[in-house]
Every structure is written in structure tokens, then in C-alpha cells.
mmCIF file of C-alpha atoms in Angstrom:
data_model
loop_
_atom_site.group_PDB
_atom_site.id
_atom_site.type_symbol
_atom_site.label_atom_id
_atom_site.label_comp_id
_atom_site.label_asym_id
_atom_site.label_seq_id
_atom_site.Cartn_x
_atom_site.Cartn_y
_atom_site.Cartn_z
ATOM 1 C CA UNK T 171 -8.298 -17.596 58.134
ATOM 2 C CA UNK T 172 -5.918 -16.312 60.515
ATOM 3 C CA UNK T 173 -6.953 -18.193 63.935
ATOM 4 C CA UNK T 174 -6.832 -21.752 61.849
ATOM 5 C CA UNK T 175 -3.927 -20.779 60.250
ATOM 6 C CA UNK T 176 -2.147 -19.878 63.571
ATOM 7 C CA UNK T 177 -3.189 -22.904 65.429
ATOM 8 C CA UNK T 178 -1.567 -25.317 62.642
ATOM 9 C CA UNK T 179 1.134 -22.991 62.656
ATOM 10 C CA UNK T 180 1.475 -22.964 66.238
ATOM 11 C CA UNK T 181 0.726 -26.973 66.529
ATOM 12 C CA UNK T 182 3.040 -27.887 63.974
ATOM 13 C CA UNK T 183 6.233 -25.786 65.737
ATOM 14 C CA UNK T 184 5.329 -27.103 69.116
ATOM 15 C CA UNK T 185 5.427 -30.939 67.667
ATOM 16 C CA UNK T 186 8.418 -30.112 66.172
ATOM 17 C CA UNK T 187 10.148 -28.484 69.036
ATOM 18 C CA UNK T 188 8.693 -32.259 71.127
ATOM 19 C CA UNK T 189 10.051 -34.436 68.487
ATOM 20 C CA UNK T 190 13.577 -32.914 68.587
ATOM 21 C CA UNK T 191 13.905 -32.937 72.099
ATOM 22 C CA UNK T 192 12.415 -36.537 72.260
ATOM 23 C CA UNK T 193 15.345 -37.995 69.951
ATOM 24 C CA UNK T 194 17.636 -36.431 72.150
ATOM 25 C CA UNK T 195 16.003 -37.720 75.393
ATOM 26 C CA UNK T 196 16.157 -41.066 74.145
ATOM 27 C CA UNK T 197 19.856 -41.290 72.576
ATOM 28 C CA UNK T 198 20.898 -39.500 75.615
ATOM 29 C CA UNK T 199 19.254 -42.791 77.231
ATOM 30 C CA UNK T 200 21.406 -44.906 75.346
ATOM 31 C CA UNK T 201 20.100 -45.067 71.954
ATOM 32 C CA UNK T 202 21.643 -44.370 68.951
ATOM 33 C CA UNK T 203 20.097 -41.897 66.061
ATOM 34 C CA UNK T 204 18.574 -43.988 64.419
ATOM 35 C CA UNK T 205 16.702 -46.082 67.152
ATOM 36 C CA UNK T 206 16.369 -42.887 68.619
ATOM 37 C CA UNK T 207 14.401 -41.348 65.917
ATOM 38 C CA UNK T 208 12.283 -44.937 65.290
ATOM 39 C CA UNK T 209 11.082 -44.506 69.182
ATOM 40 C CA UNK T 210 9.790 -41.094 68.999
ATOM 41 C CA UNK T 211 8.349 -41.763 65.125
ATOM 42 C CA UNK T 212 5.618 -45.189 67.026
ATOM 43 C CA UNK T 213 5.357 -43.454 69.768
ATOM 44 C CA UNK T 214 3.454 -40.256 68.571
ATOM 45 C CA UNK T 215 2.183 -42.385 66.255
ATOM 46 C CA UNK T 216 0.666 -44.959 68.311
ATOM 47 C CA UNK T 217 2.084 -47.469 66.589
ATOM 48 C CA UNK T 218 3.415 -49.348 69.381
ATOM 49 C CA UNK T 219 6.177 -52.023 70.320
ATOM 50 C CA UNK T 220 5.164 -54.471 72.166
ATOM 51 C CA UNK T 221 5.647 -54.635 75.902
ATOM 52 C CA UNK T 222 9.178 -54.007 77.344
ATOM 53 C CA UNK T 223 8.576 -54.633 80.948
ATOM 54 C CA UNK T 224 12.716 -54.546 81.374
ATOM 55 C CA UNK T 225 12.481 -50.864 80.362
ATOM 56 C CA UNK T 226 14.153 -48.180 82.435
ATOM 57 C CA UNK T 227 12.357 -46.183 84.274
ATOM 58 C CA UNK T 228 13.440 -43.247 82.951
ATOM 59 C CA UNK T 229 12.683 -44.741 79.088
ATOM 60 C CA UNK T 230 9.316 -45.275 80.425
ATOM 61 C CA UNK T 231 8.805 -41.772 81.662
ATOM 62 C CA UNK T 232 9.931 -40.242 78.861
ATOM 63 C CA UNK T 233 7.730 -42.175 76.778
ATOM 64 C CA UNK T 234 4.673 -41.174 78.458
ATOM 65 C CA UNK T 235 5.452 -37.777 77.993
ATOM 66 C CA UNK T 236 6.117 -37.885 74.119
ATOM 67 C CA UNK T 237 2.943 -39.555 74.097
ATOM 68 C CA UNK T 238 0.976 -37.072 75.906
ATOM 69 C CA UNK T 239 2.441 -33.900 74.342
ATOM 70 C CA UNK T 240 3.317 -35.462 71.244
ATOM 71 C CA UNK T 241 0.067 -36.556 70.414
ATOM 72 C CA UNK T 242 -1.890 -33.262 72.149
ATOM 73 C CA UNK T 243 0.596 -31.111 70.011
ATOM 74 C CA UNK T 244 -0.710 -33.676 66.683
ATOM 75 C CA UNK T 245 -4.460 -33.246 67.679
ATOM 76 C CA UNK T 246 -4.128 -29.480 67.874
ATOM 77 C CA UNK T 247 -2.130 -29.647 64.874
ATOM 78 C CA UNK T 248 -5.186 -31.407 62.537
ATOM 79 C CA UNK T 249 -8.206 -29.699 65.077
ATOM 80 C CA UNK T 250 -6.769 -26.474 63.223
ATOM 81 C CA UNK T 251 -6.926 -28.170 59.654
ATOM 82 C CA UNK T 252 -10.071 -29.964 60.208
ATOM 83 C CA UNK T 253 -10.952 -26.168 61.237
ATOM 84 C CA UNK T 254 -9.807 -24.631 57.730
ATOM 85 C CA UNK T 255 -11.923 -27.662 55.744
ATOM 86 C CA UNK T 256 -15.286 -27.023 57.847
ATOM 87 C CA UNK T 257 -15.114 -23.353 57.315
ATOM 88 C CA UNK T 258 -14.118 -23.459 53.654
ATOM 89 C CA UNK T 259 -11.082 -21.735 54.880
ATOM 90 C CA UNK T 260 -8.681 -24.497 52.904
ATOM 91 C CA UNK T 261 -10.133 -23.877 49.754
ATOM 92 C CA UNK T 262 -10.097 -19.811 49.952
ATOM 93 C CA UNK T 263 -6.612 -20.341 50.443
ATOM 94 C CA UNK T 264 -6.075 -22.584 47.191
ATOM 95 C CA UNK T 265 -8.026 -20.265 45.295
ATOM 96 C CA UNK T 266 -5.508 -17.280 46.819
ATOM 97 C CA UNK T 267 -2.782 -19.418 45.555
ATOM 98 C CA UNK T 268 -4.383 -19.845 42.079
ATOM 99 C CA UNK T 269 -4.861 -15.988 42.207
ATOM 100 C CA UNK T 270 -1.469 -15.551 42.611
ATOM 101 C CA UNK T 271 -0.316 -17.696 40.058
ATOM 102 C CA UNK T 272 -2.823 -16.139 37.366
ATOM 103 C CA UNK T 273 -1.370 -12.611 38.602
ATOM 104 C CA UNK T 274 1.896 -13.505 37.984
ATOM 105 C CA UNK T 275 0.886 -14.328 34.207
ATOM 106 C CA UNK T 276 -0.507 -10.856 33.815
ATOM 107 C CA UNK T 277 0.568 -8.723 31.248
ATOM 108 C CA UNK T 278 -0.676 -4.906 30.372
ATOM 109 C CA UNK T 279 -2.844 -5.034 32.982
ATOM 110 C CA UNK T 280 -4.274 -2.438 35.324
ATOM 111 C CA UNK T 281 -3.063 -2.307 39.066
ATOM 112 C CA UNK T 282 -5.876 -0.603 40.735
ATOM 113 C CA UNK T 283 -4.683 0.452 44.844
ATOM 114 C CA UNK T 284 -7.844 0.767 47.034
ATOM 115 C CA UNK T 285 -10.926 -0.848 46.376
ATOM 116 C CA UNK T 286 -13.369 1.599 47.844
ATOM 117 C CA UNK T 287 -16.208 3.175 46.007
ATOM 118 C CA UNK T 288 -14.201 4.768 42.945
ATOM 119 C CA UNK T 289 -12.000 0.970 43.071
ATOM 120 C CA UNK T 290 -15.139 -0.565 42.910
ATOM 121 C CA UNK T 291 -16.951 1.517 39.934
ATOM 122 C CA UNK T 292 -13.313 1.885 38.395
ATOM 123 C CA UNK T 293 -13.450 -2.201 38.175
ATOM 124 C CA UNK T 294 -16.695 -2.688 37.396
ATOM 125 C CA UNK T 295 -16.142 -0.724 34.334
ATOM 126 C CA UNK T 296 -12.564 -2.168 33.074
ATOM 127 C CA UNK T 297 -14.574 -5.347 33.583
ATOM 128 C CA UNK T 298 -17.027 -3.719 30.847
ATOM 129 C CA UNK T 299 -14.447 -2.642 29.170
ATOM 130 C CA UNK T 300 -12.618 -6.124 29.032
ATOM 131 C CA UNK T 301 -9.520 -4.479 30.606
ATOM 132 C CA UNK T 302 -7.010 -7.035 32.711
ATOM 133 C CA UNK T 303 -6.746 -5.413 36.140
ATOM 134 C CA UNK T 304 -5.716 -6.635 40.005
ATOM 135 C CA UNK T 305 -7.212 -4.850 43.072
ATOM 136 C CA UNK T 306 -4.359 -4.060 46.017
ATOM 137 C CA UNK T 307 -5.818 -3.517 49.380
ATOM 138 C CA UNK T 308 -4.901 -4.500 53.169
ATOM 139 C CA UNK T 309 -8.585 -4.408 54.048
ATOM 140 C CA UNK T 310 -10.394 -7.978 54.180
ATOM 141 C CA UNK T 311 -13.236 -7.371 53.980
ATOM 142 C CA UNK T 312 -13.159 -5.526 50.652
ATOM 143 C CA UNK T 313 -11.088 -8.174 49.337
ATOM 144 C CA UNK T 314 -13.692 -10.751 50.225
ATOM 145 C CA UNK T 315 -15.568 -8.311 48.519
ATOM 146 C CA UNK T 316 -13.528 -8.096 45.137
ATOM 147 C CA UNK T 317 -13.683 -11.933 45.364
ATOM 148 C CA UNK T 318 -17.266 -12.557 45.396
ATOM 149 C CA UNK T 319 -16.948 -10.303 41.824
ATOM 150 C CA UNK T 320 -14.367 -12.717 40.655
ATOM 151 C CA UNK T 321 -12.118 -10.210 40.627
ATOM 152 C CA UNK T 322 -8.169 -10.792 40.788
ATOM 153 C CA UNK T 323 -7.054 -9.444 44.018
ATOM 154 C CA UNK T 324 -4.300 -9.358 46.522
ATOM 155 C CA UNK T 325 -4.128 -8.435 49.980
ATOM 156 C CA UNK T 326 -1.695 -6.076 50.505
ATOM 157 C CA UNK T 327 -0.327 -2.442 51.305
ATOM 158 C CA UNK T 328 0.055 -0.878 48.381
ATOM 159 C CA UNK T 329 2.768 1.486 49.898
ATOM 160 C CA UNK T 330 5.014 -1.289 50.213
ATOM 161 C CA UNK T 331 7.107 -1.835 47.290
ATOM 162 C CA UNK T 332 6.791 -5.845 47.403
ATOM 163 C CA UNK T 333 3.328 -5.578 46.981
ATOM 164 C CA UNK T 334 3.358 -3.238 44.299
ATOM 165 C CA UNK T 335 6.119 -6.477 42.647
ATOM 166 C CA UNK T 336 3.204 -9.077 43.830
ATOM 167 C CA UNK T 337 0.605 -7.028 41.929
ATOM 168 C CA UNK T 338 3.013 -7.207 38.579
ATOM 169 C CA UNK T 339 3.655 -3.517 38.870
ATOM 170 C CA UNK T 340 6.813 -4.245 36.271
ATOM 171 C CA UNK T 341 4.504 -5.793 33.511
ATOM 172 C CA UNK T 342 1.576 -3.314 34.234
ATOM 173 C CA UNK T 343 0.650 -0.816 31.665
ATOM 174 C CA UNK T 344 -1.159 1.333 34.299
ATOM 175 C CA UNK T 345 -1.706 2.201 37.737
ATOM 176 C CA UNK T 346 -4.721 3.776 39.416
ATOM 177 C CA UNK T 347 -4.371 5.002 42.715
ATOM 178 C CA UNK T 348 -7.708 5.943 44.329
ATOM 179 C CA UNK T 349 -6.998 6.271 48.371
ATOM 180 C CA UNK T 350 -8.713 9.233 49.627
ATOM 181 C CA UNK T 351 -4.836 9.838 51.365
ATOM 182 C CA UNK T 352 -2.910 12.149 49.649
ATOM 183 C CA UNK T 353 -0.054 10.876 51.231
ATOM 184 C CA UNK T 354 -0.638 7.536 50.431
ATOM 185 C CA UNK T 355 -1.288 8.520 46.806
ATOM 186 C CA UNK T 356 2.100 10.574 46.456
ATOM 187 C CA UNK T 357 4.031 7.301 47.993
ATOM 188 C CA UNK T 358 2.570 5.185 45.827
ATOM 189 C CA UNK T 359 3.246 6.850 42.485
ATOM 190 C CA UNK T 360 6.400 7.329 43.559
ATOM 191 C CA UNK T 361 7.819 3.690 44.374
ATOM 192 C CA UNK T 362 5.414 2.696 41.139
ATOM 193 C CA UNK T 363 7.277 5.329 38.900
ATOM 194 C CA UNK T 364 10.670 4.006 40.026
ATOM 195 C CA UNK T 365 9.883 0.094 39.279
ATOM 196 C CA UNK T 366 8.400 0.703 35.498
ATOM 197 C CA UNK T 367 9.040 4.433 34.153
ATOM 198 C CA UNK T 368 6.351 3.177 31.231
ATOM 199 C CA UNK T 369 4.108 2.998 33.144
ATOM 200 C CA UNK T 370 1.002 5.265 32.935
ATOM 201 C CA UNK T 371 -0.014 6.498 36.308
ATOM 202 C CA UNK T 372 -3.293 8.234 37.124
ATOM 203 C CA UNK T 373 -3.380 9.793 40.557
ATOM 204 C CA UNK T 374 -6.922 10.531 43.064
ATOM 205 C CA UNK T 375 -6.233 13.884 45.114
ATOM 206 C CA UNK T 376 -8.509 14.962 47.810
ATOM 207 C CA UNK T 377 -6.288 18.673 48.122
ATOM 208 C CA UNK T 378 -5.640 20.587 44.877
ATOM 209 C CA UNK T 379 -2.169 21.262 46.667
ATOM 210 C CA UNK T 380 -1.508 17.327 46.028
ATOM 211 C CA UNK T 381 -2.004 17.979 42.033
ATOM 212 C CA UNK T 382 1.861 19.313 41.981
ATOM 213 C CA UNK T 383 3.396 16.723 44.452
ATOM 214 C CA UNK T 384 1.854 13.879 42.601
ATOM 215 C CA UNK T 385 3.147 15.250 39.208
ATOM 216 C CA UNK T 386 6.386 14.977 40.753
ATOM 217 C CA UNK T 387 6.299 12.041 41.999
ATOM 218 C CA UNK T 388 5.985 11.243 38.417
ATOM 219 C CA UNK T 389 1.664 11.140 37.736
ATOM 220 C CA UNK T 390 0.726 11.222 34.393
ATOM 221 C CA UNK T 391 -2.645 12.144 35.373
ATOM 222 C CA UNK T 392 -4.501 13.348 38.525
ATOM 223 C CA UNK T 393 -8.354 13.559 39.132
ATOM 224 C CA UNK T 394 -9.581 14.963 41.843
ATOM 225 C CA UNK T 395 -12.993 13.705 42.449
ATOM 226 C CA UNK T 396 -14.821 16.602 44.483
ATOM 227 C CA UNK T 397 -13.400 18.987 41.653
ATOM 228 C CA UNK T 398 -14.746 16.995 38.985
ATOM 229 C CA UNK T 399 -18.284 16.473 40.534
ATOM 230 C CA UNK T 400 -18.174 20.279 41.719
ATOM 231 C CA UNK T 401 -17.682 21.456 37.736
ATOM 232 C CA UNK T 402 -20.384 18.590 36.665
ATOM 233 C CA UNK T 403 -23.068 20.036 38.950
ATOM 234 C CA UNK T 404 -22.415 23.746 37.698
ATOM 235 C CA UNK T 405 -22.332 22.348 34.514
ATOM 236 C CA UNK T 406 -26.127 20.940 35.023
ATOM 237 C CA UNK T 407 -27.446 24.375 36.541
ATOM 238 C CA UNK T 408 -25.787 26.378 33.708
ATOM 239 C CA UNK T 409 -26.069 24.171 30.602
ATOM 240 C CA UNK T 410 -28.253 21.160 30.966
ATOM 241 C CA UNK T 411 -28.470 20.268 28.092
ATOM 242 C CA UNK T 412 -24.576 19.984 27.584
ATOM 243 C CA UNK T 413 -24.040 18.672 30.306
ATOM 244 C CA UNK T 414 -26.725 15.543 29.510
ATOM 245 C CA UNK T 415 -24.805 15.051 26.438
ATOM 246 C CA UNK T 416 -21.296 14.691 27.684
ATOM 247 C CA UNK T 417 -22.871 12.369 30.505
ATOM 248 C CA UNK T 418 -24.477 10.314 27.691
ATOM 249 C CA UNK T 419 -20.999 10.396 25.857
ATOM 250 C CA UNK T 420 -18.873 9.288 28.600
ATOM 251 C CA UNK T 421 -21.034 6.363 29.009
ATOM 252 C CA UNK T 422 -19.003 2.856 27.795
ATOM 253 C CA UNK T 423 -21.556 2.614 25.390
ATOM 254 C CA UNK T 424 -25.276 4.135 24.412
ATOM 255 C CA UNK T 425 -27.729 3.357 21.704
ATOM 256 C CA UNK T 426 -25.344 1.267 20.333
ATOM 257 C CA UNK T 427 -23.073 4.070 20.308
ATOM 258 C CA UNK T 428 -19.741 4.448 21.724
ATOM 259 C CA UNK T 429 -16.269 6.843 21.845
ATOM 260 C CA UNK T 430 -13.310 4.998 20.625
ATOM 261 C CA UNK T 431 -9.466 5.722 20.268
ATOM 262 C CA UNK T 432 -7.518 4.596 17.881
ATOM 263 C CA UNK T 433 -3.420 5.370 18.155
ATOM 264 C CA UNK T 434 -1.949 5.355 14.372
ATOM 265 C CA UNK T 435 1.509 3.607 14.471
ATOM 266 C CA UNK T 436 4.594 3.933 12.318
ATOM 267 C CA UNK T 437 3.893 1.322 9.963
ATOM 268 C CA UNK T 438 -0.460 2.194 9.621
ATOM 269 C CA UNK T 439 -1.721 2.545 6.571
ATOM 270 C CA UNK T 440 -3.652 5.639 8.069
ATOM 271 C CA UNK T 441 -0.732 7.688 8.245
ATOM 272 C CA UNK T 442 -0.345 10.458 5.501
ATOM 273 C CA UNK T 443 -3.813 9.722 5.121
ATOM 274 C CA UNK T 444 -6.960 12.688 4.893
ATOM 275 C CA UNK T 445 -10.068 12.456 7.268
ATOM 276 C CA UNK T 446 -11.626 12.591 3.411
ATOM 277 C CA UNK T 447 -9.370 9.844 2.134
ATOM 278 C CA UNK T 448 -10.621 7.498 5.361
ATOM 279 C CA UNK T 449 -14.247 7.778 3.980
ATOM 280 C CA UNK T 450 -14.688 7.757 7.995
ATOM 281 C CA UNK T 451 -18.222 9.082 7.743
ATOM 282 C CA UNK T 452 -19.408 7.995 4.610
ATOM 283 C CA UNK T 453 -18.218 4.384 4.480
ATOM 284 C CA UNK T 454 -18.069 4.017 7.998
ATOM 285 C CA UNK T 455 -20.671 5.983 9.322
ATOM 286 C CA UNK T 456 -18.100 7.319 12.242
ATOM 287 C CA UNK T 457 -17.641 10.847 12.915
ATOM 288 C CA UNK T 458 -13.736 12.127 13.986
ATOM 289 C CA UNK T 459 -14.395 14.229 17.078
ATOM 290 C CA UNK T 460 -10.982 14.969 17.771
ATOM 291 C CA UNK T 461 -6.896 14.169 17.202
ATOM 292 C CA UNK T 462 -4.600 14.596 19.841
ATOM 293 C CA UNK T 463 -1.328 15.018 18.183
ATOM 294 C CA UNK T 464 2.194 13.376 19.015
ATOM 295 C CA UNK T 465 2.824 16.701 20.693
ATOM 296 C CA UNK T 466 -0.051 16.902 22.818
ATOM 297 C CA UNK T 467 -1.974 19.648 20.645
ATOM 298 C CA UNK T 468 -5.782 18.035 20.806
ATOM 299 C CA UNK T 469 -7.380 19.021 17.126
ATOM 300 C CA UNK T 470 -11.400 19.046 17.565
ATOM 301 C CA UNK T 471 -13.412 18.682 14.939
ATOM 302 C CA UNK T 472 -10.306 18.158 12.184
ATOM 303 C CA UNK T 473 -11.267 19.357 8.726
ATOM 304 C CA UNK T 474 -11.384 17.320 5.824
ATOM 305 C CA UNK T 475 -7.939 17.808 4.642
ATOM 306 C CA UNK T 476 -6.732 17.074 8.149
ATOM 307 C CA UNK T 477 -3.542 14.495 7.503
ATOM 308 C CA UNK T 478 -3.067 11.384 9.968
ATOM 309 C CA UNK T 479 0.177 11.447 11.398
ATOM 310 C CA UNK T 480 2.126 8.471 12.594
ATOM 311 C CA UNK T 481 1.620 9.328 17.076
ATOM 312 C CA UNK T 482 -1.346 10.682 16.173
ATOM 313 C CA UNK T 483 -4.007 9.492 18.590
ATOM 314 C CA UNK T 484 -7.346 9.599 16.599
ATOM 315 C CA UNK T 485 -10.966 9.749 18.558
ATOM 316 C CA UNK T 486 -14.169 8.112 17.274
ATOM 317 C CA UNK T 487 -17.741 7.962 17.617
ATOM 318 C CA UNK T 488 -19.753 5.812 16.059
ATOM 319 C CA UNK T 489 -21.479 1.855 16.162
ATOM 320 C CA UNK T 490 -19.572 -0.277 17.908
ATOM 321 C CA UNK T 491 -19.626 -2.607 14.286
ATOM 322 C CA UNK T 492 -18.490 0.134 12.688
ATOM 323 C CA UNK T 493 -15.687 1.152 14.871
ATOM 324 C CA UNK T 494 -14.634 -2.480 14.465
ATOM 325 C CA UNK T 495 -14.659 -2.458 10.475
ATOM 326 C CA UNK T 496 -12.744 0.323 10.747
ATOM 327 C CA UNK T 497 -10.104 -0.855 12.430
ATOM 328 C CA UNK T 498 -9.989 -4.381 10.731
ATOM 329 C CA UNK T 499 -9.645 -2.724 7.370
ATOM 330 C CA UNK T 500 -6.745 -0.442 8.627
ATOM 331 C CA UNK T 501 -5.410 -3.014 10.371
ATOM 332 C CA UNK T 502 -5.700 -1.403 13.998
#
């Protein structure tokens, strides 16, 4: 887009800079304003009026040249347009503009920076998920990419504090950052930390010397992907079998089957409630894997007599029906 662009940029400024100094040529001439602005408007128009044989000389010269470079300057001016329309260029760049505006309406959405491999399985699976996100990245072609997906997108460096703004950082509830530069990664959660302290931020390091810098720079998370596949693979040679399960697990969904959270507010009728009391398993079919506590504290396997707390952040397997029931009848 950027050579069409230019050209009407370029055309546009040059038949400018022609008209200006036209109106002057001609009140300088003798004209007034007005008139002098009416001879330059037919003449790079080609309107025309009539024949003034009793012209000056010098009125005739300079009308020849308006009409040369003023209408050369035009031409160049709509070759570059014409140039936008044939190459589908024009309406790329009203669909950017939609983007934008649909971005701007975004809120609790997911700003994912980099759209590489791990941006591009990372949004395939909020897409599963039916998670609002926008991809940052100042590489076109994976943009073009993220737009053949549909995706919502803006080209950008997500370093750069008005992009992170563009990308409706301040309405975001979280941020993914998954550069392979550590560097990159520390800036960004930095400048996003500063613009929305809610925010949660998870954090890609390449260097397990990042892990600290990026908790600084105020991560809530950080995953660093040769760590996590390195642990997998032992995982596989050591216990298979475990290791096919928590693979199955992690899965959005299997068999019907899926892991679920469910936070339980101030005002739920879960709190002060018993895993016993909830009926989870026998109503509901669902079995409580684990609570992670207001505190932190994760609680595997919670007894029977385990008692919901208000903060408490309660996890879930079961049918994806069921999960649903659940919630409806709890009013999650």
C-alpha cells in the first residue's frame, strides 16, 4: 500500500504547492483574490474561458504552465488512486479503518504482541475459546496473515507506548507478550504495567535470567517455552502415561470433556458452601480437581467438607452441559 499511498501523497502536495503559487502569479499580474483563485480553479480544470487574444504575455505563459504541471501533478494524483482501486489496495485500507474502529470498542480483551508461531496457536485457541483479542506486530506480512484469519489486528511496534493505547491496552484485561526478545518482552510489560496496573500480564522468556526482570517489570506470569517443552519431553520418557493424560487435559476440550474455572464472588450463593452441599458430582456429574484460594494456596483434590470461600477460584472437569448447568443454577 505504501508506493500508491506515497504517490497520492506526493501528487496531492505537489498540486497544492502549484495551486498556491499560481494564485499568487496571477494576482501579482493584476488580479485580485478572488479572480485570482477562479483562473487557476478552470485552468487545471480544463474548464476554459474563452479566447482572450488581448492577454499579456506573461498571463499567457503562466497559464500554460499551470496547465502543464497542474494537470501532470492531477494525473499523478488519481494514476496513484486508480492504483489503490485496481490492486484492492482502497478497500484493505477501509477495512484497516473499520478495524480500528471495532478495536476501539473493545473491552476485556486480550492484546497479544507478536504474531509468530506461539501468536498464531495462542489466537487460534482464544478464537476456540471465544476470547476478544487484537494481534500487535510491525511485520506485514504476518498481519496480512492475521487478516486472512479475520483476526483484529494492528500494525504496530508494540514497544511503543501509542501502540500499546491503539491496541486498547487501558480497557484490556490481559496482555501476552510472545517475542522471542527478552528485551523486547521486559519493555513491553513494563510500559503495559504502567498504563493499566489491572492488567494481567503473561510474559515469553527465551533466558531463565529474564524470569526475574520480567517479574519486575511487573509480569504476573512468565513461560518460557524451551523449559516447558524440555520438562514435557522428560515427562514422556519417564511417565507416559501421565504425561498423555495431562496432554489430553490441557486440550480446550476432549470427549466432550473439558477443565473449567469458576471464580466465587462476594455475593455467590457458593460461598460458605461444602463440595458435598454443591452435589458437584452427583447432580452434576463434575469432579472438583482443585481450589486455589484467595491467598494463592492451590487445594487439590478438596475433601468433602471443603467450604467455598468468597476469592476462592474453583476448578472443574466435567461435560461441557454440565459445567454450564452448574453455573446457571449458581448464577456464575
Amino acid at each position: 500500500m505504501r508506493a500508491p499511498l506515497h504517490r497520492i501523497r506526493l501528487g496531492a502536495l505537489v498540486l497544492a504547492v502549484i495551486f498556491v503559487a499560481a494564485v499568487l502569479g496571477y494576482h501579482a499580474l493584476g488580479y485580485d483574490w478572488l479572480d485570482a483563485v477562479w483562473m487557476v480553479v478552470i485552468t487545471i480544470s480544463s474548464v476554459g474561458y474563452g479566447e482572450e487574444t488581448d492577454s499579456d504575455a506573461s498571463i499567457k505563459m503562466l497559464s500554460i504552465a499551470v496547465i502543464v504541471f497542474g494537470l501532470s501533478a492531477a494525473a499523478y494524483t488519481i494514476g496513484g488512486l486508480l492504483q489503490m482501486i485496481t490492486e484492492g489496495e482502497l478497500e484493505r485500507a477501509l477495512g484497516r479503518r473499520r478495524m480500528t474502529r471495532d478495536i476501539e470498542r473493545l473491552k476485556g480483551h486480550v492484546v497479544i504482541c507478536g504474531f509468530g508461531r506461539m501468536g498464531e496457536m495462542l489466537a487460534r485457541d482464544l478464537k476456540s475459546m471465544r476470547r476478544l483479542f487484537v494481534i500487535v506486530d510491525n511485520d506485514s506480512e504476518r498481519i496480512a496473515d492475521a487478516e486472512t484469519h479475520r483476526y483484529l489486528c494492528l500494525s504496530g511496534d508494540a514497544t511503543e507506548e501509542q501502540t500499546l493505547r491503539e491496541a486498547g491496552i487501558e480497557q484490556a484485561s490481559a496482555l501476552v507478550t510472545g517475542l522471542p526478545n527478552d528485551a523486547a518482552s521486559v519493555f513491553i510489560t513494563l510500559t503495559s504495567r504502567n498504563l493499566n496496573p489491572n492488567l494481567q500480564i503473561i510474559a515469553r522468556a527465551e533466558h531463565p535470567s529474564t524470569e526475574k526482570k520480567l517479574r519486575q517489570a511487573g509480569a504476573d506470569r512468565v513461560v518460557m517455552p524451551a523449559l516447558v517443552g524440555a520438562r514435557h519431553m522428560a515427562r514422556l520418557i519417564t511417565r507416559p502415561s501421565t504425561a498423555d493424560l495431562m496432554e489430553l487435559v490441557s486440550e480446550t476440550s476432549f470427549l466432550d470433556y473439558e477443565l473449567d474455572e469458576i471464580a466465587v464472588p462476594d455475593d455467590s450463593k457458593m460461598a460458605q458452601v461444602t463440595v458435598r452441599e454443591t452435589e458437584a458430582h452427583r447432580r452434576h456429574r463434575l469432579l472438583v480437581v482443585a481450589v486455589k484460594e484467595k491467598d494463592g494456596n492451590m487445594v487439590l483434590n478438596p475433601d468433602a467438607e471443603y467450604r467455598f470461600k468468597s476469592g476462592d477460584v474453583v476448578i472443574f472437569m466435567g461435560h461441557t452441559e454440565d459445567i454450564a448447568r452448574f453455573r446457571k443454577e449458581y448464577g456464575l
